PDB file of C-alpha atoms in Angstrom:
ATOM      1  CA  UNK A   1     -16.512 -18.068  -3.127  1.00 93.00           C
ATOM      2  CA  UNK A   2     -16.530 -14.042  -3.470  1.00 97.00           C
ATOM      3  CA  UNK A   3     -16.717 -13.250  -6.976  1.00 98.00           C
ATOM      4  CA  UNK A   4     -14.164 -10.067  -8.186  1.00 98.00           C
ATOM      5  CA  UNK A   5     -14.781  -7.679 -10.833  1.00 97.00           C
ATOM      6  CA  UNK A   6     -11.433  -6.069 -11.559  1.00 97.00           C
ATOM      7  CA  UNK A   7     -11.990  -2.526 -12.709  1.00 96.00           C
ATOM      8  CA  UNK A   8      -9.198  -1.948 -15.640  1.00 93.00           C
ATOM      9  CA  UNK A   9      -6.720  -3.809 -17.062  1.00 92.00           C
ATOM     10  CA  UNK A  10      -3.877  -1.897 -15.276  1.00 90.00           C
ATOM     11  CA  UNK A  11      -0.343  -3.778 -14.806  1.00 90.00           C
ATOM     12  CA  UNK A  12      -0.685  -4.335 -11.108  1.00 91.00           C
ATOM     13  CA  UNK A  13      -3.768  -6.409 -11.567  1.00 90.00           C
ATOM     14  CA  UNK A  14      -2.490  -8.053 -14.555  1.00 92.00           C
ATOM     15  CA  UNK A  15       1.002  -8.850 -12.962  1.00 91.00           C
ATOM     16  CA  UNK A  16      -0.114  -9.472  -9.490  1.00 92.00           C
ATOM     17  CA  UNK A  17      -3.445  -9.310  -8.085  1.00 94.00           C
ATOM     18  CA  UNK A  18      -5.696 -11.197 -10.592  1.00 95.00           C
ATOM     19  CA  UNK A  19      -3.367 -14.027 -10.476  1.00 94.00           C
ATOM     20  CA  UNK A  20      -3.307 -14.050  -6.562  1.00 95.00           C
ATOM     21  CA  UNK A  21      -7.239 -13.771  -6.520  1.00 96.00           C
ATOM     22  CA  UNK A  22      -7.313 -16.624  -9.344  1.00 95.00           C
ATOM     23  CA  UNK A  23      -4.964 -18.846  -6.959  1.00 94.00           C
ATOM     24  CA  UNK A  24      -6.992 -18.015  -3.444  1.00 96.00           C
ATOM     25  CA  UNK A  25      -9.230 -20.688  -2.049  1.00 95.00           C
ATOM     26  CA  UNK A  26     -12.445 -18.249  -1.523  1.00 96.00           C
ATOM     27  CA  UNK A  27     -12.595 -16.040  -4.400  1.00 97.00           C
ATOM     28  CA  UNK A  28     -12.449 -15.737  -7.914  1.00 97.00           C
ATOM     29  CA  UNK A  29     -12.245 -13.443 -10.741  1.00 98.00           C
ATOM     30  CA  UNK A  30     -15.240 -13.502 -12.694  1.00 98.00           C
ATOM     31  CA  UNK A  31     -15.222  -9.826 -14.868  1.00 97.00           C
ATOM     32  CA  UNK A  32     -12.648  -7.770 -16.016  1.00 97.00           C
ATOM     33  CA  UNK A  33     -13.761  -3.745 -17.198  1.00 97.00           C
ATOM     34  CA  UNK A  34     -12.078  -1.564 -19.499  1.00 96.00           C
ATOM     35  CA  UNK A  35     -13.137   1.484 -21.393  1.00 94.00           C
ATOM     36  CA  UNK A  36     -11.915  -0.566 -24.236  1.00 93.00           C
ATOM     37  CA  UNK A  37     -13.971  -3.834 -24.631  1.00 94.00           C
ATOM     38  CA  UNK A  38     -11.029  -5.437 -26.731  1.00 96.00           C
ATOM     39  CA  UNK A  39      -8.817  -4.985 -24.081  1.00 95.00           C
ATOM     40  CA  UNK A  40     -11.092  -6.236 -21.492  1.00 96.00           C
ATOM     41  CA  UNK A  41     -11.733  -9.517 -23.541  1.00 96.00           C
ATOM     42  CA  UNK A  42      -8.352 -10.131 -23.947  1.00 96.00           C
ATOM     43  CA  UNK A  43      -7.196 -10.020 -20.204  1.00 96.00           C
ATOM     44  CA  UNK A  44     -10.473 -12.045 -19.556  1.00 96.00           C
ATOM     45  CA  UNK A  45      -9.003 -14.829 -22.085  1.00 96.00           C
ATOM     46  CA  UNK A  46      -5.727 -14.392 -20.580  1.00 95.00           C
ATOM     47  CA  UNK A  47      -6.898 -15.582 -16.983  1.00 95.00           C
ATOM     48  CA  UNK A  48     -10.064 -17.746 -18.519  1.00 95.00           C
ATOM     49  CA  UNK A  49     -12.259 -15.140 -16.670  1.00 96.00           C
ATOM     50  CA  UNK A  50     -16.281 -15.577 -18.062  1.00 97.00           C
ATOM     51  CA  UNK A  51     -17.149 -12.009 -18.755  1.00 97.00           C
ATOM     52  CA  UNK A  52     -15.462  -9.001 -19.915  1.00 97.00           C
ATOM     53  CA  UNK A  53     -17.427  -5.484 -20.009  1.00 97.00           C
ATOM     54  CA  UNK A  54     -16.455  -2.555 -22.269  1.00 96.00           C
ATOM     55  CA  UNK A  55     -17.332  -0.073 -19.379  1.00 96.00           C
ATOM     56  CA  UNK A  56     -16.918   0.268 -15.596  1.00 97.00           C
ATOM     57  CA  UNK A  57     -20.910   1.186 -15.035  1.00 97.00           C
ATOM     58  CA  UNK A  58     -21.954  -1.939 -16.950  1.00 97.00           C
ATOM     59  CA  UNK A  59     -19.913  -4.292 -14.893  1.00 98.00           C
ATOM     60  CA  UNK A  60     -20.952  -2.621 -11.877  1.00 98.00           C
ATOM     61  CA  UNK A  61     -24.413  -2.658 -12.609  1.00 97.00           C
ATOM     62  CA  UNK A  62     -24.082  -6.647 -13.321  1.00 97.00           C
ATOM     63  CA  UNK A  63     -25.047  -9.389 -10.871  1.00 96.00           C
ATOM     64  CA  UNK A  64     -21.952 -11.737 -11.887  1.00 97.00           C
ATOM     65  CA  UNK A  65     -19.697  -9.867  -9.205  1.00 98.00           C
ATOM     66  CA  UNK A  66     -20.005  -9.436  -5.694  1.00 98.00           C
ATOM     67  CA  UNK A  67     -16.936  -7.312  -5.136  1.00 98.00           C
ATOM     68  CA  UNK A  68     -14.473  -5.072  -7.256  1.00 98.00           C
ATOM     69  CA  UNK A  69     -10.477  -4.664  -7.042  1.00 98.00           C
ATOM     70  CA  UNK A  70      -9.635  -0.955  -8.426  1.00 97.00           C
ATOM     71  CA  UNK A  71      -6.233  -0.560  -9.745  1.00 96.00           C
ATOM     72  CA  UNK A  72      -7.348   2.692 -11.681  1.00 96.00           C
ATOM     73  CA  UNK A  73      -4.913   5.956 -11.623  1.00 94.00           C
ATOM     74  CA  UNK A  74      -4.724   7.199  -7.999  1.00 95.00           C
ATOM     75  CA  UNK A  75      -6.971  10.223  -8.708  1.00 96.00           C
ATOM     76  CA  UNK A  76      -9.712   8.217  -9.663  1.00 97.00           C
ATOM     77  CA  UNK A  77     -10.020   5.987  -6.701  1.00 97.00           C
ATOM     78  CA  UNK A  78     -12.024   7.737  -4.233  1.00 97.00           C
ATOM     79  CA  UNK A  79     -14.953   8.316  -6.999  1.00 97.00           C
ATOM     80  CA  UNK A  80     -14.870   4.733  -8.424  1.00 98.00           C
ATOM     81  CA  UNK A  81     -14.830   3.137  -4.740  1.00 98.00           C
ATOM     82  CA  UNK A  82     -17.862   5.291  -3.856  1.00 98.00           C
ATOM     83  CA  UNK A  83     -19.575   4.397  -7.228  1.00 98.00           C
ATOM     84  CA  UNK A  84     -18.995   0.533  -6.446  1.00 98.00           C
ATOM     85  CA  UNK A  85     -20.135   1.156  -2.895  1.00 98.00           C
ATOM     86  CA  UNK A  86     -23.533   2.414  -4.154  1.00 98.00           C
ATOM     87  CA  UNK A  87     -23.817  -0.208  -6.629  1.00 98.00           C
ATOM     88  CA  UNK A  88     -23.843  -2.725  -3.801  1.00 98.00           C
ATOM     89  CA  UNK A  89     -20.227  -4.117  -4.315  1.00 98.00           C
ATOM     90  CA  UNK A  90     -17.398  -4.819  -1.750  1.00 98.00           C
ATOM     91  CA  UNK A  91     -13.968  -2.768  -2.535  1.00 98.00           C
ATOM     92  CA  UNK A  92     -10.812  -3.450  -2.444  1.00 98.00           C
ATOM     93  CA  UNK A  93      -8.959  -0.413  -3.838  1.00 98.00           C
ATOM     94  CA  UNK A  94      -5.188   0.036  -4.799  1.00 97.00           C
ATOM     95  CA  UNK A  95      -3.253   2.460  -2.172  1.00 96.00           C
ATOM     96  CA  UNK A  96      -3.832   5.379  -2.167  1.00 97.00           C
ATOM     97  CA  UNK A  97      -7.427   5.218  -1.893  1.00 98.00           C
ATOM     98  CA  UNK A  98      -7.205   8.979  -1.797  1.00 97.00           C
ATOM     99  CA  UNK A  99      -5.096  11.772  -2.023  1.00 97.00           C
ATOM    100  CA  UNK A 100      -6.491  13.702   0.916  1.00 97.00           C
ATOM    101  CA  UNK A 101      -7.339  12.734   4.393  1.00 98.00           C
ATOM    102  CA  UNK A 102     -10.570  14.426   4.332  1.00 97.00           C
ATOM    103  CA  UNK A 103     -11.670  12.459   1.022  1.00 97.00           C
ATOM    104  CA  UNK A 104     -11.751   9.384   2.796  1.00 98.00           C
ATOM    105  CA  UNK A 105     -14.618  10.839   5.317  1.00 98.00           C
ATOM    106  CA  UNK A 106     -16.686  10.501   2.041  1.00 97.00           C
ATOM    107  CA  UNK A 107     -15.579   6.852   1.699  1.00 98.00           C
ATOM    108  CA  UNK A 108     -16.570   6.114   5.381  1.00 98.00           C
ATOM    109  CA  UNK A 109     -19.887   7.863   4.696  1.00 98.00           C
ATOM    110  CA  UNK A 110     -20.425   5.328   1.646  1.00 98.00           C
ATOM    111  CA  UNK A 111     -19.097   2.567   3.598  1.00 98.00           C
ATOM    112  CA  UNK A 112     -21.437   3.224   6.665  1.00 98.00           C
ATOM    113  CA  UNK A 113     -24.441   4.208   4.303  1.00 98.00           C
ATOM    114  CA  UNK A 114     -24.221   0.938   2.155  1.00 98.00           C
ATOM    115  CA  UNK A 115     -22.916  -1.680   4.580  1.00 97.00           C
ATOM    116  CA  UNK A 116     -20.336  -2.637   2.041  1.00 98.00           C
ATOM    117  CA  UNK A 117     -16.341  -3.544   2.885  1.00 98.00           C
ATOM    118  CA  UNK A 118     -14.333  -0.851   1.731  1.00 98.00           C
ATOM    119  CA  UNK A 119     -10.484  -1.500   2.232  1.00 98.00           C
ATOM    120  CA  UNK A 120      -7.437  -0.294   0.901  1.00 98.00           C
ATOM    121  CA  UNK A 121      -4.747  -2.540  -0.789  1.00 97.00           C
ATOM    122  CA  UNK A 122      -2.096  -2.444   1.310  1.00 97.00           C
ATOM    123  CA  UNK A 123      -0.699  -6.194   0.721  1.00 96.00           C
ATOM    124  CA  UNK A 124       2.079  -5.894   3.440  1.00 96.00           C
ATOM    125  CA  UNK A 125      -0.112  -5.937   6.251  1.00 97.00           C
ATOM    126  CA  UNK A 126      -1.094  -9.678   5.260  1.00 96.00           C
ATOM    127  CA  UNK A 127       2.657 -10.651   4.825  1.00 95.00           C
ATOM    128  CA  UNK A 128       4.266 -12.818   7.291  1.00 95.00           C
ATOM    129  CA  UNK A 129       7.109 -11.000   7.038  1.00 96.00           C
ATOM    130  CA  UNK A 130       5.614  -8.090   8.483  1.00 97.00           C
ATOM    131  CA  UNK A 131       3.785 -10.003  11.207  1.00 97.00           C
ATOM    132  CA  UNK A 132       7.122 -11.590  12.277  1.00 98.00           C
ATOM    133  CA  UNK A 133       8.329  -7.802  12.655  1.00 98.00           C
ATOM    134  CA  UNK A 134       5.268  -6.977  14.753  1.00 98.00           C
ATOM    135  CA  UNK A 135       5.699 -10.022  16.939  1.00 98.00           C
ATOM    136  CA  UNK A 136       9.309  -9.511  17.499  1.00 98.00           C
ATOM    137  CA  UNK A 137       8.849  -5.740  18.386  1.00 98.00           C
ATOM    138  CA  UNK A 138       6.100  -6.871  20.939  1.00 98.00           C
ATOM    139  CA  UNK A 139       8.122  -9.306  22.534  1.00 98.00           C
ATOM    140  CA  UNK A 140      10.552  -6.966  23.159  1.00 98.00           C
ATOM    141  CA  UNK A 141      13.147  -8.620  20.960  1.00 98.00           C
ATOM    142  CA  UNK A 142      15.287  -5.518  20.511  1.00 98.00           C
ATOM    143  CA  UNK A 143      14.532  -3.847  23.877  1.00 98.00           C
ATOM    144  CA  UNK A 144      13.293  -0.186  23.962  1.00 98.00           C
ATOM    145  CA  UNK A 145      12.442   0.569  20.349  1.00 98.00           C
ATOM    146  CA  UNK A 146      14.200   4.241  19.817  1.00 98.00           C
ATOM    147  CA  UNK A 147      14.541   4.385  16.060  1.00 98.00           C
ATOM    148  CA  UNK A 148      13.265   3.268  12.629  1.00 98.00           C
ATOM    149  CA  UNK A 149      14.939   3.743   9.385  1.00 98.00           C
ATOM    150  CA  UNK A 150      13.593   3.298   5.862  1.00 98.00           C
ATOM    151  CA  UNK A 151      14.360   3.824   2.142  1.00 97.00           C
ATOM    152  CA  UNK A 152      12.191   2.914  -1.006  1.00 97.00           C
ATOM    153  CA  UNK A 153      13.517   4.154  -4.188  1.00 97.00           C
ATOM    154  CA  UNK A 154      13.420   3.421  -8.074  1.00 96.00           C
ATOM    155  CA  UNK A 155      14.044   5.291 -11.389  1.00 97.00           C
ATOM    156  CA  UNK A 156      11.155   5.825 -13.656  1.00 97.00           C
ATOM    157  CA  UNK A 157      11.253   9.356 -15.961  1.00 96.00           C
ATOM    158  CA  UNK A 158       8.497   8.117 -18.101  1.00 97.00           C
ATOM    159  CA  UNK A 159       6.151  10.949 -19.320  1.00 96.00           C
ATOM    160  CA  UNK A 160       3.497   8.550 -20.207  1.00 95.00           C
ATOM    161  CA  UNK A 161       3.423   6.776 -16.852  1.00 95.00           C
ATOM    162  CA  UNK A 162       0.970   7.901 -14.268  1.00 94.00           C
ATOM    163  CA  UNK A 163       3.443   8.112 -11.731  1.00 96.00           C
ATOM    164  CA  UNK A 164       4.799  11.201 -13.368  1.00 97.00           C
ATOM    165  CA  UNK A 165       1.310  12.732 -14.330  1.00 96.00           C
ATOM    166  CA  UNK A 166       0.050  14.979 -11.507  1.00 95.00           C
ATOM    167  CA  UNK A 167      -3.406  14.890 -12.813  1.00 96.00           C
ATOM    168  CA  UNK A 168      -3.347  11.385 -12.221  1.00 95.00           C
ATOM    169  CA  UNK A 169      -2.363  11.237  -8.898  1.00 96.00           C
ATOM    170  CA  UNK A 170       1.392  10.744  -9.526  1.00 96.00           C
ATOM    171  CA  UNK A 171       4.398  11.343  -7.154  1.00 97.00           C
ATOM    172  CA  UNK A 172       6.672   9.817  -5.051  1.00 98.00           C
ATOM    173  CA  UNK A 173       5.172  10.029  -1.559  1.00 98.00           C
ATOM    174  CA  UNK A 174       1.308   8.963  -3.028  1.00 97.00           C
ATOM    175  CA  UNK A 175       3.129   6.136  -4.819  1.00 97.00           C
ATOM    176  CA  UNK A 176       5.813   4.752  -2.328  1.00 97.00           C
ATOM    177  CA  UNK A 177       5.937   7.078   0.772  1.00 97.00           C
ATOM    178  CA  UNK A 178       3.134   5.530   1.893  1.00 98.00           C
ATOM    179  CA  UNK A 179       4.594   2.380   2.256  1.00 98.00           C
ATOM    180  CA  UNK A 180       7.360   3.347   5.285  1.00 98.00           C
ATOM    181  CA  UNK A 181       4.874   5.269   7.027  1.00 98.00           C
ATOM    182  CA  UNK A 182       2.184   2.266   6.990  1.00 98.00           C
ATOM    183  CA  UNK A 183       4.956  -0.543   7.724  1.00 98.00           C
ATOM    184  CA  UNK A 184       5.855   1.604  10.985  1.00 98.00           C
ATOM    185  CA  UNK A 185       2.494   2.304  12.139  1.00 98.00           C
ATOM    186  CA  UNK A 186       1.562  -1.390  11.473  1.00 98.00           C
ATOM    187  CA  UNK A 187       4.397  -2.811  13.000  1.00 98.00           C
ATOM    188  CA  UNK A 188       4.506  -0.716  16.406  1.00 98.00           C
ATOM    189  CA  UNK A 189       1.049   0.395  16.665  1.00 98.00           C
ATOM    190  CA  UNK A 190       2.241   3.607  17.567  1.00 98.00           C
ATOM    191  CA  UNK A 191       0.977   7.156  15.691  1.00 98.00           C
ATOM    192  CA  UNK A 192       2.963  10.215  14.751  1.00 98.00           C
ATOM    193  CA  UNK A 193       2.773  13.253  16.616  1.00 98.00           C
ATOM    194  CA  UNK A 194       4.870  15.510  14.482  1.00 98.00           C
ATOM    195  CA  UNK A 195       7.153  15.666  11.400  1.00 98.00           C
ATOM    196  CA  UNK A 196       9.912  17.540   9.496  1.00 98.00           C
ATOM    197  CA  UNK A 197      10.412  17.067   5.659  1.00 98.00           C
ATOM    198  CA  UNK A 198      12.132  18.527   2.496  1.00 98.00           C
ATOM    199  CA  UNK A 199      10.413  17.319  -0.843  1.00 98.00           C
ATOM    200  CA  UNK A 200      12.020  18.110  -4.433  1.00 98.00           C
ATOM    201  CA  UNK A 201       9.612  18.177  -7.589  1.00 98.00           C
ATOM    202  CA  UNK A 202      10.506  17.501 -11.037  1.00 97.00           C
ATOM    203  CA  UNK A 203      10.693  20.872 -13.059  1.00 97.00           C
ATOM    204  CA  UNK A 204       9.225  19.106 -16.151  1.00 97.00           C
ATOM    205  CA  UNK A 205       6.571  16.813 -14.439  1.00 97.00           C
ATOM    206  CA  UNK A 206       5.921  18.732 -11.518  1.00 97.00           C
ATOM    207  CA  UNK A 207       5.210  15.779  -9.494  1.00 98.00           C
ATOM    208  CA  UNK A 208       7.332  15.190  -6.352  1.00 98.00           C
ATOM    209  CA  UNK A 209      10.343  12.736  -6.991  1.00 98.00           C
ATOM    210  CA  UNK A 210      12.020  13.075  -3.492  1.00 98.00           C
ATOM    211  CA  UNK A 211      11.223  13.449  -0.021  1.00 98.00           C
ATOM    212  CA  UNK A 212      13.541  13.096   3.118  1.00 98.00           C
ATOM    213  CA  UNK A 213      11.306  12.584   6.341  1.00 98.00           C
ATOM    214  CA  UNK A 214      11.987  12.778  10.126  1.00 98.00           C
ATOM    215  CA  UNK A 215       8.618  11.991  12.167  1.00 98.00           C
ATOM    216  CA  UNK A 216       8.272  12.009  16.017  1.00 98.00           C
ATOM    217  CA  UNK A 217       6.137   8.947  17.527  1.00 98.00           C
ATOM    218  CA  UNK A 218       6.704  10.371  21.051  1.00 98.00           C
ATOM    219  CA  UNK A 219       8.830   7.108  22.224  1.00 97.00           C
ATOM    220  CA  UNK A 220      10.912   6.741  18.886  1.00 98.00           C
ATOM    221  CA  UNK A 221      11.699   8.306  15.765  1.00 98.00           C
ATOM    222  CA  UNK A 222      10.975   7.352  12.343  1.00 98.00           C
ATOM    223  CA  UNK A 223      13.639   8.848   9.445  1.00 98.00           C
ATOM    224  CA  UNK A 224      13.051   7.777   5.863  1.00 98.00           C
ATOM    225  CA  UNK A 225      13.691   8.777   2.096  1.00 98.00           C
ATOM    226  CA  UNK A 226      11.933   7.952  -0.938  1.00 98.00           C
ATOM    227  CA  UNK A 227      12.651   8.563  -4.472  1.00 98.00           C
ATOM    228  CA  UNK A 228      11.291   7.762  -8.314  1.00 98.00           C
ATOM    229  CA  UNK A 229      14.359   8.935  -9.784  1.00 98.00           C
ATOM    230  CA  UNK A 230      17.067   7.101  -7.650  1.00 98.00           C
ATOM    231  CA  UNK A 231      18.729   3.697  -8.077  1.00 97.00           C
ATOM    232  CA  UNK A 232      16.261   1.246  -6.570  1.00 94.00           C
ATOM    233  CA  UNK A 233      16.634   0.395  -3.010  1.00 94.00           C
ATOM    234  CA  UNK A 234      14.229  -1.237  -0.092  1.00 94.00           C
ATOM    235  CA  UNK A 235      15.321  -1.228   3.297  1.00 95.00           C
ATOM    236  CA  UNK A 236      13.454  -0.871   6.886  1.00 98.00           C
ATOM    237  CA  UNK A 237      15.544  -1.064  10.188  1.00 98.00           C
ATOM    238  CA  UNK A 238      14.036  -0.943  13.646  1.00 98.00           C
ATOM    239  CA  UNK A 239      16.968  -0.089  16.467  1.00 98.00           C
ATOM    240  CA  UNK A 240      16.400  -0.638  19.800  1.00 98.00           C
ATOM    241  CA  UNK A 241      18.773  -0.454  23.056  1.00 98.00           C
ATOM    242  CA  UNK A 242      19.111  -4.090  23.076  1.00 98.00           C
ATOM    243  CA  UNK A 243      19.206  -5.032  19.250  1.00 98.00           C
ATOM    244  CA  UNK A 244      18.263  -4.382  15.509  1.00 98.00           C
ATOM    245  CA  UNK A 245      15.795  -5.742  13.358  1.00 98.00           C
ATOM    246  CA  UNK A 246      16.519  -5.278   9.525  1.00 97.00           C
ATOM    247  CA  UNK A 247      14.171  -6.341   7.009  1.00 96.00           C
ATOM    248  CA  UNK A 248      15.119  -6.685   3.387  1.00 92.00           C
ATOM    249  CA  UNK A 249      13.005  -6.238   0.493  1.00 90.00           C
ATOM    250  CA  UNK A 250      10.078  -4.855   2.659  1.00 94.00           C
ATOM    251  CA  UNK A 251       7.510  -4.057   0.450  1.00 94.00           C
ATOM    252  CA  UNK A 252       7.841  -5.884  -3.200  1.00 87.00           C
ATOM    253  CA  UNK A 253       8.805  -9.383  -2.489  1.00 73.00           C
ATOM    254  CA  UNK A 254      11.533 -10.840  -3.780  1.00 66.00           C
ATOM    255  CA  UNK A 255      12.254  -7.560  -6.324  1.00 72.00           C
ATOM    256  CA  UNK A 256      15.039  -5.822  -4.161  1.00 71.00           C
ATOM    257  CA  UNK A 257      16.513  -9.207  -2.963  1.00 73.00           C
ATOM    258  CA  UNK A 258      15.460 -12.105  -0.669  1.00 81.00           C
ATOM    259  CA  UNK A 259      12.414 -11.455   1.968  1.00 88.00           C
ATOM    260  CA  UNK A 260      14.629 -11.898   5.016  1.00 93.00           C
ATOM    261  CA  UNK A 261      14.094 -10.248   8.856  1.00 97.00           C
ATOM    262  CA  UNK A 262      17.338 -10.387  10.542  1.00 97.00           C
ATOM    263  CA  UNK A 263      17.532  -9.825  14.421  1.00 98.00           C
ATOM    264  CA  UNK A 264      20.852  -9.248  15.849  1.00 97.00           C
ATOM    265  CA  UNK A 265      21.692  -8.608  19.364  1.00 96.00           C
ATOM    266  CA  UNK A 266      22.999  -5.442  21.328  1.00 96.00           C
ATOM    267  CA  UNK A 267      26.964  -6.355  20.652  1.00 95.00           C
ATOM    268  CA  UNK A 268      26.294  -8.434  17.561  1.00 93.00           C
ATOM    269  CA  UNK A 269      27.286 -11.760  19.217  1.00 95.00           C
ATOM    270  CA  UNK A 270      24.305 -13.349  18.014  1.00 95.00           C
ATOM    271  CA  UNK A 271      22.038 -13.156  14.897  1.00 96.00           C
ATOM    272  CA  UNK A 272      19.011 -14.908  13.688  1.00 97.00           C
ATOM    273  CA  UNK A 273      17.892 -14.786  10.196  1.00 96.00           C
ATOM    274  CA  UNK A 274      14.045 -15.464   9.462  1.00 96.00           C
ATOM    275  CA  UNK A 275      13.638 -16.468   5.549  1.00 93.00           C
ATOM    276  CA  UNK A 276      10.413 -16.246   3.752  1.00 91.00           C
ATOM    277  CA  UNK A 277      10.487 -18.188   0.570  1.00 83.00           C
ATOM    278  CA  UNK A 278       7.142 -17.447  -0.996  1.00 79.00           C
ATOM    279  CA  UNK A 279       4.990 -15.098   1.210  1.00 83.00           C
ATOM    280  CA  UNK A 280       2.142 -14.694  -1.588  1.00 91.00           C
ATOM    281  CA  UNK A 281       1.112 -11.648  -0.013  1.00 93.00           C
ATOM    282  CA  UNK A 282      -1.369 -10.752  -2.411  1.00 95.00           C
ATOM    283  CA  UNK A 283      -3.198 -14.208  -2.148  1.00 96.00           C
ATOM    284  CA  UNK A 284      -3.208 -13.467   1.505  1.00 96.00           C
ATOM    285  CA  UNK A 285      -4.757 -10.203   0.915  1.00 97.00           C
ATOM    286  CA  UNK A 286      -7.389 -11.587  -1.346  1.00 97.00           C
ATOM    287  CA  UNK A 287      -8.426 -14.201   1.142  1.00 97.00           C
ATOM    288  CA  UNK A 288      -8.469 -12.361   4.072  1.00 97.00           C
ATOM    289  CA  UNK A 289     -10.786  -9.458   2.341  1.00 98.00           C
ATOM    290  CA  UNK A 290     -13.058 -12.192   1.070  1.00 98.00           C
ATOM    291  CA  UNK A 291     -13.553 -13.332   4.565  1.00 97.00           C
ATOM    292  CA  UNK A 292     -13.986 -10.310   6.097  1.00 97.00           C
ATOM    293  CA  UNK A 293     -16.397  -9.405   3.120  1.00 97.00           C
ATOM    294  CA  UNK A 294     -18.510 -12.461   3.715  1.00 95.00           C
ATOM    295  CA  UNK A 295     -18.957 -12.040   7.608  1.00 93.00           C
ATOM    296  CA  UNK A 296     -15.751 -13.319   8.938  1.00 92.00           C
ATOM    297  CA  UNK A 297     -13.776 -11.747  11.612  1.00 89.00           C
ATOM    298  CA  UNK A 298     -10.256 -11.430   9.451  1.00 92.00           C
ATOM    299  CA  UNK A 299      -8.328  -8.089  10.207  1.00 94.00           C
ATOM    300  CA  UNK A 300      -8.093  -5.905   6.912  1.00 97.00           C
ATOM    301  CA  UNK A 301      -7.336  -2.364   6.555  1.00 98.00           C
ATOM    302  CA  UNK A 302      -9.862  -0.370   7.817  1.00 98.00           C
ATOM    303  CA  UNK A 303     -10.813   3.231   6.262  1.00 98.00           C
ATOM    304  CA  UNK A 304     -10.074   4.807   9.631  1.00 98.00           C
ATOM    305  CA  UNK A 305      -6.538   3.307   9.462  1.00 98.00           C
ATOM    306  CA  UNK A 306      -6.036   4.504   5.634  1.00 98.00           C
ATOM    307  CA  UNK A 307      -7.202   8.055   6.922  1.00 98.00           C
ATOM    308  CA  UNK A 308      -4.729   8.128   9.630  1.00 98.00           C
ATOM    309  CA  UNK A 309      -1.786   7.083   7.122  1.00 98.00           C
ATOM    310  CA  UNK A 310      -2.962   9.784   4.672  1.00 98.00           C
ATOM    311  CA  UNK A 311      -3.089  12.430   7.200  1.00 98.00           C
ATOM    312  CA  UNK A 312       0.555  11.290   7.609  1.00 98.00           C
ATOM    313  CA  UNK A 313       1.368  11.913   4.122  1.00 98.00           C
ATOM    314  CA  UNK A 314      -0.485  15.259   3.786  1.00 98.00           C
ATOM    315  CA  UNK A 315       1.517  16.216   7.009  1.00 98.00           C
ATOM    316  CA  UNK A 316       4.694  15.645   5.059  1.00 98.00           C
ATOM    317  CA  UNK A 317       3.612  17.844   2.307  1.00 98.00           C
ATOM    318  CA  UNK A 318       2.897  20.720   4.564  1.00 98.00           C
ATOM    319  CA  UNK A 319       6.426  20.241   6.533  1.00 98.00           C
ATOM    320  CA  UNK A 320       8.003  20.225   3.026  1.00 97.00           C
ATOM    321  CA  UNK A 321       6.749  23.909   2.700  1.00 96.00           C
ATOM    322  CA  UNK A 322       8.085  25.173   6.077  1.00 94.00           C
ATOM    323  CA  UNK A 323      11.207  25.030   8.453  1.00 92.00           C
ATOM    324  CA  UNK A 324      10.440  23.274  11.680  1.00 92.00           C
ATOM    325  CA  UNK A 325       7.732  20.658  13.047  1.00 95.00           C
ATOM    326  CA  UNK A 326       4.288  19.970  11.287  1.00 95.00           C
ATOM    327  CA  UNK A 327       1.600  18.186  13.683  1.00 96.00           C
ATOM    328  CA  UNK A 328       0.270  15.646  11.922  1.00 97.00           C
TER     329      UNK A 328
END
């Protein structure tokens, strides 16, 4: 059993990842750390976790954990991933693991130097939904893929929320722009070559709140929009010359509707609907990570993959400042 320590009491850990780890077959949460010892103890008691620490450093120095899950504010991800690696702990870090592609070079160096596993927590890459999409594309179910469309939006103007605080790494592209990019790269196995984009920033917060993106992948295009100040929506569509694949609730399972993959043929005379009642993508993520960390051959999100995805996001920011194409 891989023993996890949780670095902070953040909401995503409380609501999604810690319950998933506790439900997993090959790992368990043995410690919670917070800068507030009372909060650490309260969360530990909630999940029957034996150890609570009043500092991150104290937990990293302990021998009661083998790995850490990091759901800290985005701006702190790279720093604490490196500190955890240097303490000899495997690292599962919330996305984005860094705010610039070059920052991930430091993580790669730390991984290679310490010999631990460091992986970015893209739970969608473990979901049977996205493995189904990838399989359909690979078998030519829609013929030649020509265009991918995506949208991911929600409404949040809370000034205290980290997504609206630039110093903490807030903004729409770091928070949700990384999903259409990773989903497209994961399902097709193709990398973007160049990108065009427009981005709008909140006049009060200074964070990016809306982006519209067009990316050239050579054999097909991706167009998507994301926003932190629009009515909630999620969708991904893969359009080929012989059919269409549409994914509903593609990223947050069930929250935006049923998790379904619809395959429709060229003239809409035939349609297949693949329903996924309980993907448990966070549980699958924890189990795959734990097997990989203990010598298994499970595929996890590598830092090289993370760097490529962040380079895509970096290019979107650059393209937003100019007219025309920007190389990825």
